[in-house]
Amino acid sequence: QVQLVESGGGLVQAGGSLRLTCVASGSISSINVMGWYRQAPGKQRELVAAMTNAGTTDYADSVKGRFTISGDSAENPVYLQMNSLKPDDTAVYYCIARSRFTGYQYWGQGTQVTVSS
């Protein structure tokens, strides 16, 4: 059992920055991937960024060069630094964690990011 709690969302003007935080608790030793998804009404769910236990990172093309995923010890907490924000970045952002044993993907409750033009 893994619990994920996101924070740091809010309203920001285009060009601004936000830093999201995800704190994992429970059986975190089973996790081998952590990351961030986002979803806006009428749009497809999108994997924004991911990080493995080995430190490998990956980003959606739409956020490369603007967003950075990072973590403290053992990638907990994990962060998403979002710079040069655009209105198209407006979405609910969800932290995820994947079990190395079952492949099950845990989800946080989401945090709203709104970018005004």
Short mmCIF file of N, CA and C in Angstrom, two decimals:
data_model
loop_
_atom_site.label_atom_id
_atom_site.label_comp_id
_atom_site.label_asym_id
_atom_site.label_seq_id
_atom_site.Cartn_x
_atom_site.Cartn_y
_atom_site.Cartn_z
N GLN A 1 0.84 -1.18 0.00
CA GLN A 1 0.00 0.00 0.00
C GLN A 1 0.88 1.24 0.00
N VAL A 2 0.62 2.13 -0.95
CA VAL A 2 1.35 3.37 -1.09
C VAL A 2 0.36 4.52 -1.14
N GLN A 3 0.66 5.56 -0.42
CA GLN A 3 -0.15 6.77 -0.45
C GLN A 3 0.69 7.91 -1.00
N LEU A 4 0.07 8.72 -1.85
CA LEU A 4 0.74 9.84 -2.49
C LEU A 4 -0.05 11.11 -2.23
N VAL A 5 0.63 12.16 -1.85
CA VAL A 5 0.00 13.44 -1.59
C VAL A 5 0.75 14.52 -2.33
N GLU A 6 0.03 15.23 -3.21
CA GLU A 6 0.62 16.32 -3.99
C GLU A 6 0.29 17.66 -3.34
N SER A 7 1.15 18.62 -3.59
CA SER A 7 0.90 19.98 -3.16
C SER A 7 1.66 20.92 -4.08
N GLY A 8 1.33 22.19 -4.01
CA GLY A 8 2.06 23.21 -4.75
C GLY A 8 1.34 23.80 -5.94
N GLY A 9 0.17 23.27 -6.27
CA GLY A 9 -0.58 23.83 -7.38
C GLY A 9 -1.13 25.20 -7.04
N GLY A 10 -1.60 25.88 -8.07
CA GLY A 10 -2.16 27.20 -7.87
C GLY A 10 -2.36 27.92 -9.18
N LEU A 11 -2.58 29.21 -9.07
CA LEU A 11 -2.80 30.09 -10.21
C LEU A 11 -1.54 30.90 -10.47
N VAL A 12 -1.09 30.90 -11.71
CA VAL A 12 0.12 31.62 -12.07
C VAL A 12 -0.06 32.24 -13.45
N GLN A 13 0.59 33.35 -13.67
CA GLN A 13 0.55 34.00 -14.97
C GLN A 13 1.48 33.31 -15.95
N ALA A 14 1.12 33.35 -17.23
CA ALA A 14 1.99 32.78 -18.25
C ALA A 14 3.40 33.32 -18.13
N GLY A 15 4.36 32.42 -18.25
CA GLY A 15 5.75 32.78 -18.07
C GLY A 15 6.26 32.57 -16.67
N GLY A 16 5.37 32.33 -15.73
CA GLY A 16 5.75 32.14 -14.35
C GLY A 16 6.16 30.72 -14.05
N SER A 17 6.35 30.45 -12.77
CA SER A 17 6.85 29.16 -12.32
C SER A 17 6.05 28.64 -11.14
N LEU A 18 5.99 27.32 -11.03
CA LEU A 18 5.44 26.64 -9.88
C LEU A 18 6.29 25.42 -9.59
N ARG A 19 6.29 25.00 -8.34
CA ARG A 19 7.00 23.80 -7.93
C ARG A 19 6.02 22.87 -7.22
N LEU A 20 5.78 21.71 -7.80
CA LEU A 20 4.91 20.71 -7.21
C LEU A 20 5.73 19.73 -6.38
N THR A 21 5.12 19.25 -5.31
CA THR A 21 5.76 18.29 -4.42
C THR A 21 4.85 17.08 -4.25
N CYS A 22 5.43 15.90 -4.27
CA CYS A 22 4.70 14.66 -4.02
C CYS A 22 5.41 13.89 -2.92
N VAL A 23 4.68 13.61 -1.87
CA VAL A 23 5.21 12.84 -0.74
C VAL A 23 4.59 11.45 -0.75
N ALA A 24 5.42 10.43 -0.76
CA ALA A 24 4.97 9.05 -0.73
C ALA A 24 5.13 8.47 0.66
N SER A 25 4.19 7.61 1.04
CA SER A 25 4.26 6.92 2.31
C SER A 25 3.70 5.52 2.15
N GLY A 26 3.96 4.67 3.13
CA GLY A 26 3.54 3.28 3.07
C GLY A 26 4.68 2.39 2.62
N SER A 27 4.37 1.43 1.76
CA SER A 27 5.35 0.44 1.30
C SER A 27 6.16 0.99 0.13
N ILE A 28 6.90 2.03 0.41
CA ILE A 28 7.60 2.73 -0.67
C ILE A 28 8.78 1.94 -1.21
N SER A 29 9.23 0.91 -0.51
CA SER A 29 10.33 0.09 -1.01
C SER A 29 9.96 -0.66 -2.27
N SER A 30 8.68 -0.80 -2.56
CA SER A 30 8.23 -1.52 -3.74
C SER A 30 8.23 -0.65 -5.00
N ILE A 31 8.48 0.64 -4.86
CA ILE A 31 8.37 1.58 -5.96
C ILE A 31 9.66 1.62 -6.77
N ASN A 32 9.53 1.56 -8.09
CA ASN A 32 10.70 1.73 -8.95
C ASN A 32 10.57 2.90 -9.92
N VAL A 33 9.38 3.48 -10.01
CA VAL A 33 9.17 4.64 -10.87
C VAL A 33 8.25 5.62 -10.15
N MET A 34 8.59 6.88 -10.19
CA MET A 34 7.69 7.94 -9.75
C MET A 34 7.61 8.98 -10.85
N GLY A 35 6.48 9.66 -10.92
CA GLY A 35 6.33 10.65 -11.97
C GLY A 35 5.10 11.50 -11.81
N TRP A 36 4.81 12.23 -12.87
CA TRP A 36 3.69 13.17 -12.89
C TRP A 36 2.90 13.02 -14.17
N TYR A 37 1.59 12.89 -14.04
CA TYR A 37 0.64 12.98 -15.13
C TYR A 37 -0.13 14.29 -15.01
N ARG A 38 -0.76 14.67 -16.11
CA ARG A 38 -1.68 15.79 -16.05
C ARG A 38 -2.87 15.51 -16.97
N GLN A 39 -4.00 16.09 -16.61
CA GLN A 39 -5.20 15.93 -17.41
C GLN A 39 -6.06 17.18 -17.30
N ALA A 40 -6.48 17.67 -18.43
CA ALA A 40 -7.38 18.81 -18.51
C ALA A 40 -8.69 18.36 -19.14
N PRO A 41 -9.80 19.02 -18.83
CA PRO A 41 -11.08 18.65 -19.44
C PRO A 41 -11.00 18.66 -20.96
N GLY A 42 -11.49 17.58 -21.57
CA GLY A 42 -11.50 17.48 -23.02
C GLY A 42 -10.18 17.11 -23.64
N LYS A 43 -9.18 16.83 -22.83
CA LYS A 43 -7.87 16.49 -23.34
C LYS A 43 -7.43 15.11 -22.84
N GLN A 44 -6.51 14.50 -23.56
CA GLN A 44 -5.98 13.21 -23.17
C GLN A 44 -5.07 13.34 -21.96
N ARG A 45 -5.11 12.32 -21.12
CA ARG A 45 -4.17 12.26 -20.02
C ARG A 45 -2.76 12.12 -20.57
N GLU A 46 -1.83 12.83 -19.99
CA GLU A 46 -0.48 12.91 -20.52
C GLU A 46 0.54 12.67 -19.42
N LEU A 47 1.49 11.80 -19.71
CA LEU A 47 2.63 11.64 -18.82
C LEU A 47 3.57 12.81 -19.03
N VAL A 48 3.79 13.58 -17.98
CA VAL A 48 4.60 14.78 -18.07
C VAL A 48 6.07 14.47 -17.84
N ALA A 49 6.35 13.74 -16.79
CA ALA A 49 7.73 13.44 -16.42
C ALA A 49 7.76 12.20 -15.55
N ALA A 50 8.86 11.47 -15.60
CA ALA A 50 9.01 10.27 -14.79
C ALA A 50 10.47 10.10 -14.39
N MET A 51 10.66 9.42 -13.28
CA MET A 51 11.99 9.17 -12.75
C MET A 51 12.04 7.76 -12.20
N THR A 52 13.10 7.01 -12.54
CA THR A 52 13.29 5.67 -12.01
C THR A 52 14.16 5.73 -10.76
N ASN A 53 14.18 4.61 -10.04
CA ASN A 53 15.04 4.52 -8.85
C ASN A 53 16.51 4.69 -9.21
N ALA A 54 16.88 4.33 -10.44
CA ALA A 54 18.25 4.49 -10.89
C ALA A 54 18.60 5.93 -11.24
N GLY A 55 17.61 6.81 -11.24
CA GLY A 55 17.86 8.20 -11.53
C GLY A 55 17.58 8.61 -12.96
N THR A 56 17.15 7.68 -13.80
CA THR A 56 16.82 8.01 -15.17
C THR A 56 15.55 8.86 -15.21
N THR A 57 15.55 9.89 -16.02
CA THR A 57 14.39 10.77 -16.16
C THR A 57 13.93 10.81 -17.60
N ASP A 58 12.64 11.12 -17.78
CA ASP A 58 12.06 11.25 -19.10
C ASP A 58 10.98 12.31 -19.03
N TYR A 59 10.78 13.01 -20.15
CA TYR A 59 9.83 14.11 -20.21
C TYR A 59 9.00 14.04 -21.48
N ALA A 60 7.78 14.54 -21.38
CA ALA A 60 6.99 14.76 -22.57
C ALA A 60 7.64 15.84 -23.42
N ASP A 61 7.53 15.70 -24.73
CA ASP A 61 8.13 16.68 -25.62
C ASP A 61 7.62 18.09 -25.34
N SER A 62 6.37 18.20 -24.92
CA SER A 62 5.77 19.50 -24.71
C SER A 62 6.36 20.26 -23.53
N VAL A 63 7.07 19.57 -22.65
CA VAL A 63 7.60 20.23 -21.46
C VAL A 63 9.12 20.20 -21.38
N LYS A 64 9.77 19.55 -22.33
CA LYS A 64 11.23 19.47 -22.30
C LYS A 64 11.84 20.87 -22.33
N GLY A 65 12.81 21.07 -21.47
CA GLY A 65 13.45 22.36 -21.37
C GLY A 65 12.77 23.33 -20.44
N ARG A 66 11.55 23.00 -20.01
CA ARG A 66 10.80 23.88 -19.12
C ARG A 66 10.54 23.25 -17.76
N PHE A 67 10.30 21.94 -17.74
CA PHE A 67 9.98 21.23 -16.49
C PHE A 67 11.16 20.36 -16.08
N THR A 68 11.32 20.19 -14.79
CA THR A 68 12.37 19.32 -14.26
C THR A 68 11.81 18.48 -13.13
N ILE A 69 11.99 17.16 -13.24
CA ILE A 69 11.61 16.27 -12.15
C ILE A 69 12.86 15.97 -11.34
N SER A 70 12.71 15.95 -10.04
CA SER A 70 13.84 15.68 -9.16
C SER A 70 13.30 15.12 -7.86
N GLY A 71 14.21 14.64 -7.03
CA GLY A 71 13.80 14.10 -5.76
C GLY A 71 14.88 14.22 -4.71
N ASP A 72 14.46 14.11 -3.49
CA ASP A 72 15.39 14.02 -2.38
C ASP A 72 15.85 12.57 -2.26
N SER A 73 16.37 12.18 -1.11
CA SER A 73 16.86 10.83 -0.92
C SER A 73 15.79 9.80 -1.27
N ALA A 74 16.18 8.83 -2.11
CA ALA A 74 15.27 7.78 -2.58
C ALA A 74 14.07 8.36 -3.33
N GLU A 75 14.25 9.53 -3.91
CA GLU A 75 13.19 10.19 -4.68
C GLU A 75 11.91 10.37 -3.87
N ASN A 76 12.06 10.71 -2.64
CA ASN A 76 10.92 10.97 -1.79
C ASN A 76 11.27 12.09 -0.81
N PRO A 77 10.65 13.22 -0.93
CA PRO A 77 9.63 13.60 -1.90
C PRO A 77 10.19 13.73 -3.32
N VAL A 78 9.29 13.72 -4.28
CA VAL A 78 9.64 14.02 -5.65
C VAL A 78 9.03 15.37 -6.01
N TYR A 79 9.73 16.12 -6.86
CA TYR A 79 9.31 17.46 -7.21
C TYR A 79 9.13 17.59 -8.71
N LEU A 80 8.32 18.53 -9.09
CA LEU A 80 8.22 18.94 -10.48
C LEU A 80 8.34 20.45 -10.52
N GLN A 81 9.50 20.91 -10.96
CA GLN A 81 9.72 22.34 -11.14
C GLN A 81 9.24 22.73 -12.52
N MET A 82 8.30 23.64 -12.59
CA MET A 82 7.68 24.05 -13.84
C MET A 82 8.00 25.52 -14.08
N ASN A 83 8.74 25.78 -15.14
CA ASN A 83 9.12 27.13 -15.52
C ASN A 83 8.52 27.48 -16.87
N SER A 84 8.51 28.76 -17.16
CA SER A 84 7.98 29.26 -18.44
C SER A 84 6.61 28.67 -18.73
N LEU A 85 5.74 28.73 -17.76
CA LEU A 85 4.44 28.09 -17.88
C LEU A 85 3.59 28.76 -18.95
N LYS A 86 2.82 27.92 -19.63
CA LYS A 86 1.92 28.35 -20.70
C LYS A 86 0.48 28.03 -20.33
N PRO A 87 -0.48 28.73 -20.91
CA PRO A 87 -1.88 28.38 -20.65
C PRO A 87 -2.20 26.92 -20.94
N ASP A 88 -1.54 26.32 -21.93
CA ASP A 88 -1.77 24.91 -22.26
C ASP A 88 -1.29 23.97 -21.17
N ASP A 89 -0.52 24.47 -20.22
CA ASP A 89 -0.11 23.65 -19.09
C ASP A 89 -1.20 23.52 -18.04
N THR A 90 -2.27 24.27 -18.18
CA THR A 90 -3.37 24.22 -17.23
C THR A 90 -3.97 22.82 -17.19
N ALA A 91 -4.00 22.22 -16.01
CA ALA A 91 -4.49 20.86 -15.85
C ALA A 91 -4.46 20.50 -14.38
N VAL A 92 -5.06 19.35 -14.07
CA VAL A 92 -4.86 18.73 -12.78
C VAL A 92 -3.63 17.84 -12.91
N TYR A 93 -2.69 18.03 -12.03
CA TYR A 93 -1.44 17.27 -12.04
C TYR A 93 -1.50 16.19 -10.97
N TYR A 94 -1.17 14.96 -11.37
CA TYR A 94 -1.24 13.81 -10.49
C TYR A 94 0.15 13.20 -10.32
N CYS A 95 0.51 12.96 -9.10
CA CYS A 95 1.71 12.18 -8.81
C CYS A 95 1.39 10.70 -8.96
N ILE A 96 2.32 9.92 -9.52
CA ILE A 96 2.14 8.48 -9.64
C ILE A 96 3.38 7.75 -9.13
N ALA A 97 3.15 6.53 -8.68
CA ALA A 97 4.23 5.65 -8.27
C ALA A 97 3.91 4.25 -8.76
N ARG A 98 4.89 3.56 -9.30
CA ARG A 98 4.68 2.24 -9.89
C ARG A 98 5.40 1.17 -9.08
N SER A 99 4.69 0.07 -8.81
CA SER A 99 5.26 -1.04 -8.08
C SER A 99 6.14 -1.88 -8.99
N ARG A 100 7.32 -2.21 -8.53
CA ARG A 100 8.24 -3.05 -9.29
C ARG A 100 7.78 -4.50 -9.33
N PHE A 101 6.91 -4.90 -8.40
CA PHE A 101 6.50 -6.29 -8.30
C PHE A 101 5.21 -6.59 -9.06
N THR A 102 4.27 -5.68 -9.03
CA THR A 102 2.97 -5.91 -9.64
C THR A 102 2.69 -5.03 -10.85
N GLY A 103 3.45 -3.99 -11.03
CA GLY A 103 3.16 -3.03 -12.07
C GLY A 103 2.03 -2.08 -11.74
N TYR A 104 1.43 -2.24 -10.58
CA TYR A 104 0.33 -1.38 -10.20
C TYR A 104 0.81 0.05 -10.05
N GLN A 105 0.02 0.98 -10.54
CA GLN A 105 0.36 2.38 -10.49
C GLN A 105 -0.55 3.10 -9.50
N TYR A 106 0.06 3.65 -8.48
CA TYR A 106 -0.66 4.42 -7.48
C TYR A 106 -0.79 5.86 -7.93
N TRP A 107 -1.89 6.47 -7.54
CA TRP A 107 -2.18 7.85 -7.92
C TRP A 107 -2.42 8.71 -6.69
N GLY A 108 -1.93 9.93 -6.75
CA GLY A 108 -2.29 10.91 -5.75
C GLY A 108 -3.64 11.52 -6.05
N GLN A 109 -4.06 12.45 -5.23
CA GLN A 109 -5.38 13.04 -5.37
C GLN A 109 -5.43 14.14 -6.43
N GLY A 110 -4.30 14.63 -6.84
CA GLY A 110 -4.22 15.67 -7.84
C GLY A 110 -4.13 17.06 -7.24
N THR A 111 -3.49 17.94 -7.96
CA THR A 111 -3.42 19.35 -7.59
C THR A 111 -3.61 20.19 -8.85
N GLN A 112 -4.44 21.21 -8.72
CA GLN A 112 -4.81 22.02 -9.88
C GLN A 112 -3.74 23.06 -10.17
N VAL A 113 -3.34 23.12 -11.43
CA VAL A 113 -2.45 24.16 -11.92
C VAL A 113 -3.20 24.95 -12.99
N THR A 114 -3.31 26.25 -12.79
CA THR A 114 -4.00 27.11 -13.74
C THR A 114 -3.05 28.22 -14.17
N VAL A 115 -2.85 28.33 -15.47
CA VAL A 115 -1.95 29.33 -16.03
C VAL A 115 -2.78 30.31 -16.85
N SER A 116 -2.75 31.56 -16.46
CA SER A 116 -3.52 32.58 -17.14
C SER A 116 -2.69 33.21 -18.25
N SER A 117 -3.37 33.69 -19.28
CA SER A 117 -2.69 34.31 -20.41
C SER A 117 -2.42 35.78 -20.14
#
